[in-house]
CSV table of C-alpha atoms and ligand atoms in Angstrom, one decimal:
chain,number,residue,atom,x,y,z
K,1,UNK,CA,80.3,14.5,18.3
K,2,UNK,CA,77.5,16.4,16.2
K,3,UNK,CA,75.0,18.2,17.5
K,4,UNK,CA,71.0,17.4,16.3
K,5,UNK,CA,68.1,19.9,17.4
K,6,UNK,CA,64.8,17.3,16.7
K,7,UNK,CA,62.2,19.7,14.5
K,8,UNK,CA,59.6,17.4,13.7
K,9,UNK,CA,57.8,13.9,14.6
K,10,UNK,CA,55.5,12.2,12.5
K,11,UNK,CA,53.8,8.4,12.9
K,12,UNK,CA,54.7,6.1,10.2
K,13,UNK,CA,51.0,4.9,8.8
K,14,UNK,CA,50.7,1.2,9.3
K,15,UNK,CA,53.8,0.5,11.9
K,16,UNK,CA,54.4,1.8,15.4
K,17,UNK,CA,57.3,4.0,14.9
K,18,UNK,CA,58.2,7.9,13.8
K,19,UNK,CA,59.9,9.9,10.8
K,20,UNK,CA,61.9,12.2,13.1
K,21,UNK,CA,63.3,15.7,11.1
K,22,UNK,CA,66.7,17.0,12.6
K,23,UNK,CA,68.7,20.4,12.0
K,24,UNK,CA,72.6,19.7,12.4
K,25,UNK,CA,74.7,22.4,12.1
K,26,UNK,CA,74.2,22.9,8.4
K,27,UNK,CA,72.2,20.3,6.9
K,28,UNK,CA,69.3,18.3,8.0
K,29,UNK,CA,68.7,14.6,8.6
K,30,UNK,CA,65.2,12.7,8.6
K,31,UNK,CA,65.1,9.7,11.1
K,32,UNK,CA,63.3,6.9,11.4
K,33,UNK,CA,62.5,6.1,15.6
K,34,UNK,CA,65.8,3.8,16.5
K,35,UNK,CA,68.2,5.9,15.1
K,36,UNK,CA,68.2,4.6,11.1
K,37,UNK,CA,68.7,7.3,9.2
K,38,UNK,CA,66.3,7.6,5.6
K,39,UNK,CA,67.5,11.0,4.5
K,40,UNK,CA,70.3,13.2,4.9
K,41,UNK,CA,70.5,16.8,2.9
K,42,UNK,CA,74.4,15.9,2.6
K,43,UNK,CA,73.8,12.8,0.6
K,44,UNK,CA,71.7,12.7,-2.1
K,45,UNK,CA,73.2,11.5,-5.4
K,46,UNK,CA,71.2,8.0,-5.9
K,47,UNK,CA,68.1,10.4,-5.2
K,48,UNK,CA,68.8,12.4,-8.3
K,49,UNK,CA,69.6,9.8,-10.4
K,50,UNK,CA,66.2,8.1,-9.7
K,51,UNK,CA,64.9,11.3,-11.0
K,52,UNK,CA,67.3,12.0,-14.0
K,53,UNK,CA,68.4,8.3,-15.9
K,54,UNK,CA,64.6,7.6,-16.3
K,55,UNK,CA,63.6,10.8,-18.1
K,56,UNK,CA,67.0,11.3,-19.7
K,57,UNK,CA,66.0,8.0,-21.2
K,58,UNK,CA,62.4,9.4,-22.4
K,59,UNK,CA,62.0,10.0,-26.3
K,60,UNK,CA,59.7,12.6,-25.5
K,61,UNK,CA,60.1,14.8,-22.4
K,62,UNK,CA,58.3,18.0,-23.6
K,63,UNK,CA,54.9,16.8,-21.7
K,64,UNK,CA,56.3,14.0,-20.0
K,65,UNK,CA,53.5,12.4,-17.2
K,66,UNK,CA,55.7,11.4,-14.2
K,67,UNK,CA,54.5,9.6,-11.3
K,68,UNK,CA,56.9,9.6,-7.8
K,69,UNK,CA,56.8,7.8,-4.7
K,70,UNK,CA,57.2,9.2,-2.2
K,71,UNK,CA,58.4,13.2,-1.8
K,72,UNK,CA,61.3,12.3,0.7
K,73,UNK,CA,63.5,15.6,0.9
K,74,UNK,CA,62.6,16.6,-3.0
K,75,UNK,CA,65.4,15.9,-4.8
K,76,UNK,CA,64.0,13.2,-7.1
K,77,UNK,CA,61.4,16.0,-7.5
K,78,UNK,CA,64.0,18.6,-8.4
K,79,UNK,CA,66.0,15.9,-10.8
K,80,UNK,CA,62.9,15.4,-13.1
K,81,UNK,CA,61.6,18.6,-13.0
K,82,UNK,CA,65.7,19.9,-14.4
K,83,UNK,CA,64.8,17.5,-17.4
K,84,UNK,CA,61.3,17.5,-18.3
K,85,UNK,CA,59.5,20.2,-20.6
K,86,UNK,CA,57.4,23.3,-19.4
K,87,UNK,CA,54.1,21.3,-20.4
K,88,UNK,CA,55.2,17.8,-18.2
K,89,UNK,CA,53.2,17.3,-14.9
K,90,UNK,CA,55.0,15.4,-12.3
K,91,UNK,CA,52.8,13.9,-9.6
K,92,UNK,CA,54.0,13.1,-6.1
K,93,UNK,CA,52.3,10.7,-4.0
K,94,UNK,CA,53.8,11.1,0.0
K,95,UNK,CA,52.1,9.2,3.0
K,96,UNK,CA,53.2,11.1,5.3
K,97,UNK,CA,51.7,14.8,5.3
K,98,UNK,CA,54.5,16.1,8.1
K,99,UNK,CA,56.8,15.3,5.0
K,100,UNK,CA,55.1,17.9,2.6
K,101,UNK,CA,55.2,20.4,5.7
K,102,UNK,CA,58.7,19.9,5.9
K,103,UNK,CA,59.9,20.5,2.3
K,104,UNK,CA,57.5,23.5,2.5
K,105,UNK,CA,58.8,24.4,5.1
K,106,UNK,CA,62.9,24.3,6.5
K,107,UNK,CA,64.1,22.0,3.8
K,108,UNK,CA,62.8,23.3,0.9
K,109,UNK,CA,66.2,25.3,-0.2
K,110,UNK,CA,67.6,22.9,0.0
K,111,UNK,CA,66.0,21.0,-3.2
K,112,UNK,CA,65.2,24.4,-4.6
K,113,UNK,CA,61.4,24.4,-3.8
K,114,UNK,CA,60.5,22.0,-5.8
K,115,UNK,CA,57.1,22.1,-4.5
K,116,UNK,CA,56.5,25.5,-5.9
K,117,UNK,CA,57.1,24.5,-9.5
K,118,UNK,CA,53.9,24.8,-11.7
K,119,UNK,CA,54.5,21.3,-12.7
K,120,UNK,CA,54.3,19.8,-9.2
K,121,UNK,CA,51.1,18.2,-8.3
K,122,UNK,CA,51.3,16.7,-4.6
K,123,UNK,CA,48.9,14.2,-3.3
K,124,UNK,CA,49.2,12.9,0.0
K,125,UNK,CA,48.4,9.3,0.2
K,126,UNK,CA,49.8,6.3,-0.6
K,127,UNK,CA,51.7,5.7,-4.1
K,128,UNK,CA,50.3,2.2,-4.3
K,129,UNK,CA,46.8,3.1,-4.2
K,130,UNK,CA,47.3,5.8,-6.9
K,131,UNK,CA,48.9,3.1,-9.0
K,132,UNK,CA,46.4,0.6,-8.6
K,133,UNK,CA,43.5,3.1,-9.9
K,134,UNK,CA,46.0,4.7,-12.8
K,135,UNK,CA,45.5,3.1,-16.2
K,136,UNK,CA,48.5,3.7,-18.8
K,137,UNK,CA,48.9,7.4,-17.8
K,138,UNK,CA,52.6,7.9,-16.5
K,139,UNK,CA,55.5,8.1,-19.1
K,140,UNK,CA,57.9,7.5,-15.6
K,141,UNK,CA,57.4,6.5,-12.7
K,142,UNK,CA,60.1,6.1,-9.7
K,143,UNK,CA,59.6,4.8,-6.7
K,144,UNK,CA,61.9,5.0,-3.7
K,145,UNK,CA,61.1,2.7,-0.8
K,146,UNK,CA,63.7,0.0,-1.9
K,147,UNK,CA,62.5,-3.6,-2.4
K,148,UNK,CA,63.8,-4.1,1.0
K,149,UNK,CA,60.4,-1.7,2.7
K,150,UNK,CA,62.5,0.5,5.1
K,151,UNK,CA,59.5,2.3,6.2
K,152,UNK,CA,56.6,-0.1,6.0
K,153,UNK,CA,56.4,-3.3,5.5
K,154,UNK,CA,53.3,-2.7,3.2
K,155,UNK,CA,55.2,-1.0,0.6
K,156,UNK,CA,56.9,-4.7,-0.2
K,157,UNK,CA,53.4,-4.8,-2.0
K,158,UNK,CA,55.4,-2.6,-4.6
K,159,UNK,CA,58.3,-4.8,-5.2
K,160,UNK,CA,56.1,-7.6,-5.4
K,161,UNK,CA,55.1,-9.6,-9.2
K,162,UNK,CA,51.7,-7.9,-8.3
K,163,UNK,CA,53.2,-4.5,-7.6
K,164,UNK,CA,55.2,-4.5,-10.3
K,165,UNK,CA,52.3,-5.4,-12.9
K,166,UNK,CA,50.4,-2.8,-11.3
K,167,UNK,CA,52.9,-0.1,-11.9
K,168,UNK,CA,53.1,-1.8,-15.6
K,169,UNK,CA,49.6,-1.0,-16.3
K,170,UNK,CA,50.0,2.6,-14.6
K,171,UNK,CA,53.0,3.3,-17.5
K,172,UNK,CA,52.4,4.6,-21.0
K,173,UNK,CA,53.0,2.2,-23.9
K,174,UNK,CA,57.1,3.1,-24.3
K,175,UNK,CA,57.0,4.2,-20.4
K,176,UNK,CA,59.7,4.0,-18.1
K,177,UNK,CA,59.9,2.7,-14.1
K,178,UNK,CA,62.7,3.6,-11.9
K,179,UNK,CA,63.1,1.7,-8.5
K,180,UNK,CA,65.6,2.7,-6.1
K,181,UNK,CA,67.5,0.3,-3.9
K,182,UNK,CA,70.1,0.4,-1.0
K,183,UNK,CA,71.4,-2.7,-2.6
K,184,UNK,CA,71.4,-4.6,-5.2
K,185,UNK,CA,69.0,-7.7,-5.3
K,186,UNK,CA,68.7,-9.8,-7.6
K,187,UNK,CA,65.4,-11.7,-6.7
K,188,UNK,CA,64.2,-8.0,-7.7
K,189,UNK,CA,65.9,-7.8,-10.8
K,190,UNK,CA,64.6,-11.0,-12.1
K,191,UNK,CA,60.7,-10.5,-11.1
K,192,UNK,CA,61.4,-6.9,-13.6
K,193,UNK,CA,62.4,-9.6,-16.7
K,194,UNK,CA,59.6,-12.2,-15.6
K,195,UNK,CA,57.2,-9.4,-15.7
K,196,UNK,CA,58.5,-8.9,-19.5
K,197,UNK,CA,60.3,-5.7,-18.7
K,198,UNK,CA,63.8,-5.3,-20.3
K,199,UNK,CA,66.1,-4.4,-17.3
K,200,UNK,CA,68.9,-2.1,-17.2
K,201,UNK,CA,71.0,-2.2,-13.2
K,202,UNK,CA,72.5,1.1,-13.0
K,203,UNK,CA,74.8,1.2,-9.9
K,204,UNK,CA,75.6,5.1,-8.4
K,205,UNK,CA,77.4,6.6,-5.8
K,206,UNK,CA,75.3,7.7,-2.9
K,207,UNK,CA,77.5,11.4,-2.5
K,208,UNK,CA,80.0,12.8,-4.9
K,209,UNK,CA,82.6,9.9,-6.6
K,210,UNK,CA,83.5,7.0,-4.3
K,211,UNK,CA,81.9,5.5,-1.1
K,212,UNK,CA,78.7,4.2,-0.7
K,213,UNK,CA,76.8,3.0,-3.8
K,214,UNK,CA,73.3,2.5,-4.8
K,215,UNK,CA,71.5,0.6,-6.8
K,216,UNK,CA,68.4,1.8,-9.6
K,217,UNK,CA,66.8,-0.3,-11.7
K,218,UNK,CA,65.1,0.9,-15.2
K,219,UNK,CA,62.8,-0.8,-16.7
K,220,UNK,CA,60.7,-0.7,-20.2
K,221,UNK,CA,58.7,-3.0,-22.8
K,222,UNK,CA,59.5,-0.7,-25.3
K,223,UNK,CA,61.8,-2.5,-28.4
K,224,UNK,CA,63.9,0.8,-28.3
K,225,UNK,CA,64.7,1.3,-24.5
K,226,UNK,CA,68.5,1.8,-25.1
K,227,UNK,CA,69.8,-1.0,-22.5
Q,301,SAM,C1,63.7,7.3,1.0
Q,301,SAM,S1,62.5,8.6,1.0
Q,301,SAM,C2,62.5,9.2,-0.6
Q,301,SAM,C3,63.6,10.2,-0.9
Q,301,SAM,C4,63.3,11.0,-2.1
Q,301,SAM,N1,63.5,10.3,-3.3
Q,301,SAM,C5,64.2,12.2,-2.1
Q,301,SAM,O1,64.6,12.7,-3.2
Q,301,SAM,O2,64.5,12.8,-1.0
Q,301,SAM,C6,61.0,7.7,1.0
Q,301,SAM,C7,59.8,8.6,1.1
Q,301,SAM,O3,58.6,7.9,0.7
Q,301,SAM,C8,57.6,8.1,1.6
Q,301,SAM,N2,56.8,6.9,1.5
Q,301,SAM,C9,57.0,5.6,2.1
Q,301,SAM,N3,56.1,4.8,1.7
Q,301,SAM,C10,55.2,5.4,0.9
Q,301,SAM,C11,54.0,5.1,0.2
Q,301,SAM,N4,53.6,3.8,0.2
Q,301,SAM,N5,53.4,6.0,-0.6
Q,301,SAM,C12,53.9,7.3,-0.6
Q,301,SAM,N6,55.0,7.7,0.0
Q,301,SAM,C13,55.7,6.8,0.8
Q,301,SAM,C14,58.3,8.3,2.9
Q,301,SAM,O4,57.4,9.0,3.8
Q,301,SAM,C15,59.5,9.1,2.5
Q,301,SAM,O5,59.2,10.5,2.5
């Protein structure tokens, strides 16, 4: 049986439960209060890939504008950070402030310290507020709550036809949005093509080559988005 030391508590904003940060023997684990696990520093494959297929995809990734939700354990951070260019800014919204103390604190080699690249702009606050207020500024943005709103019910806002045109008029012209998902779903996946987005369902493996498997949807209006 594993051992967990508990390291950290923090309320989840809008719901009556706790992000819980764990040290195991060698790796690290954020909990949500029940025992659901949201992050583990042993599994983080689908995380990188939310950051990497989007900008890998960009035609321009010199200055690339990238917009995250939310910070997690940093490796989306780290993924687009490894492809963008030394004049991109890549803004992450977090609700949960404990989170940013984390990552600056005990799990930050783990990502690489992300947060202390010149690039990084953090704001603490909700990524749907920032979205709502952000007119065709963000050449990427990925967002990783899952349609499904593991954390709080209000992020289904996100996944929403309302959400989703939001985040439209947040993007540049030939713009990009990633969404992570647990699973696929396909209710999802067709609100993306009704909101005139062509639609590319990229399945990938959680860790390393074979288990579980995640879903990430990229999306684009622009005629040359290689589908
Ligand atoms: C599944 S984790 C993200 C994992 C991250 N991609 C990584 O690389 O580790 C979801 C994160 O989003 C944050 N979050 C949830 N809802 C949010 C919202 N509405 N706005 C900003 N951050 C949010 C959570 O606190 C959590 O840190």
């Amino acid at each position: 049986m594993r051992h967990w030391t508990q390291l950290g508590e923090a309320p989840i904003p809008g719901t009556n439960k706790t992000l819980l940060l764990y040290r195991g023997k060698d790796d690290f684990s954020i909990k949500i209060s029940g025992g659901f696990e949201l992050m583990s520093t042993r599994k983080h494959g689908s995380e990188d890939a939310l950051g990497s297929l989007p900008c890998k995809r960009l035609k321009q990734v010199e200055s690339a504008r990238v917009l995250i939700g939310g910070l997690g354990m940093g490796f989306t951070l780290a993924a687009v950070l490894a492809e963008v260019g030394p004049k991109a800014e890549v803004t992450v919204a977090e609700l949960i402030p404990e989170v940013v103390d984390w990552n600056r604190g005990p799990l930050g080699d783990f990502s690489g310290q992300p947060l202390d690249d010149p690039r990084t702009r953090i704001h603490v606050g909700d990524v749907a507020k920032l979205l709502r207020k952000s007119r065709a500024c963000f050449d990427v943005i990925a967002l990783d709550n899952g349609p499904a709103g593991l954390t709080n019910s209000a992020n289904d806002w996100l996944y929403s036809m309302s959400g989703i045109a939001a985040a439209q008029d947040a993007l540049s012209p030939a713009g990009i949005l990633a969404y992570w998902s647990a699973d696929p779903d396909q209710a999802f996946h067709d609100r993306l093509r009704r909101c005139g987005f062509m639609v590319d369902e990229v399945t990938v493996f959680a860790h390393g080559k074979k288990g579980t498997r995640h879903t990430i949807w990229l999306a684009s209006v622009d005629a040359l988005f290689p589908v």
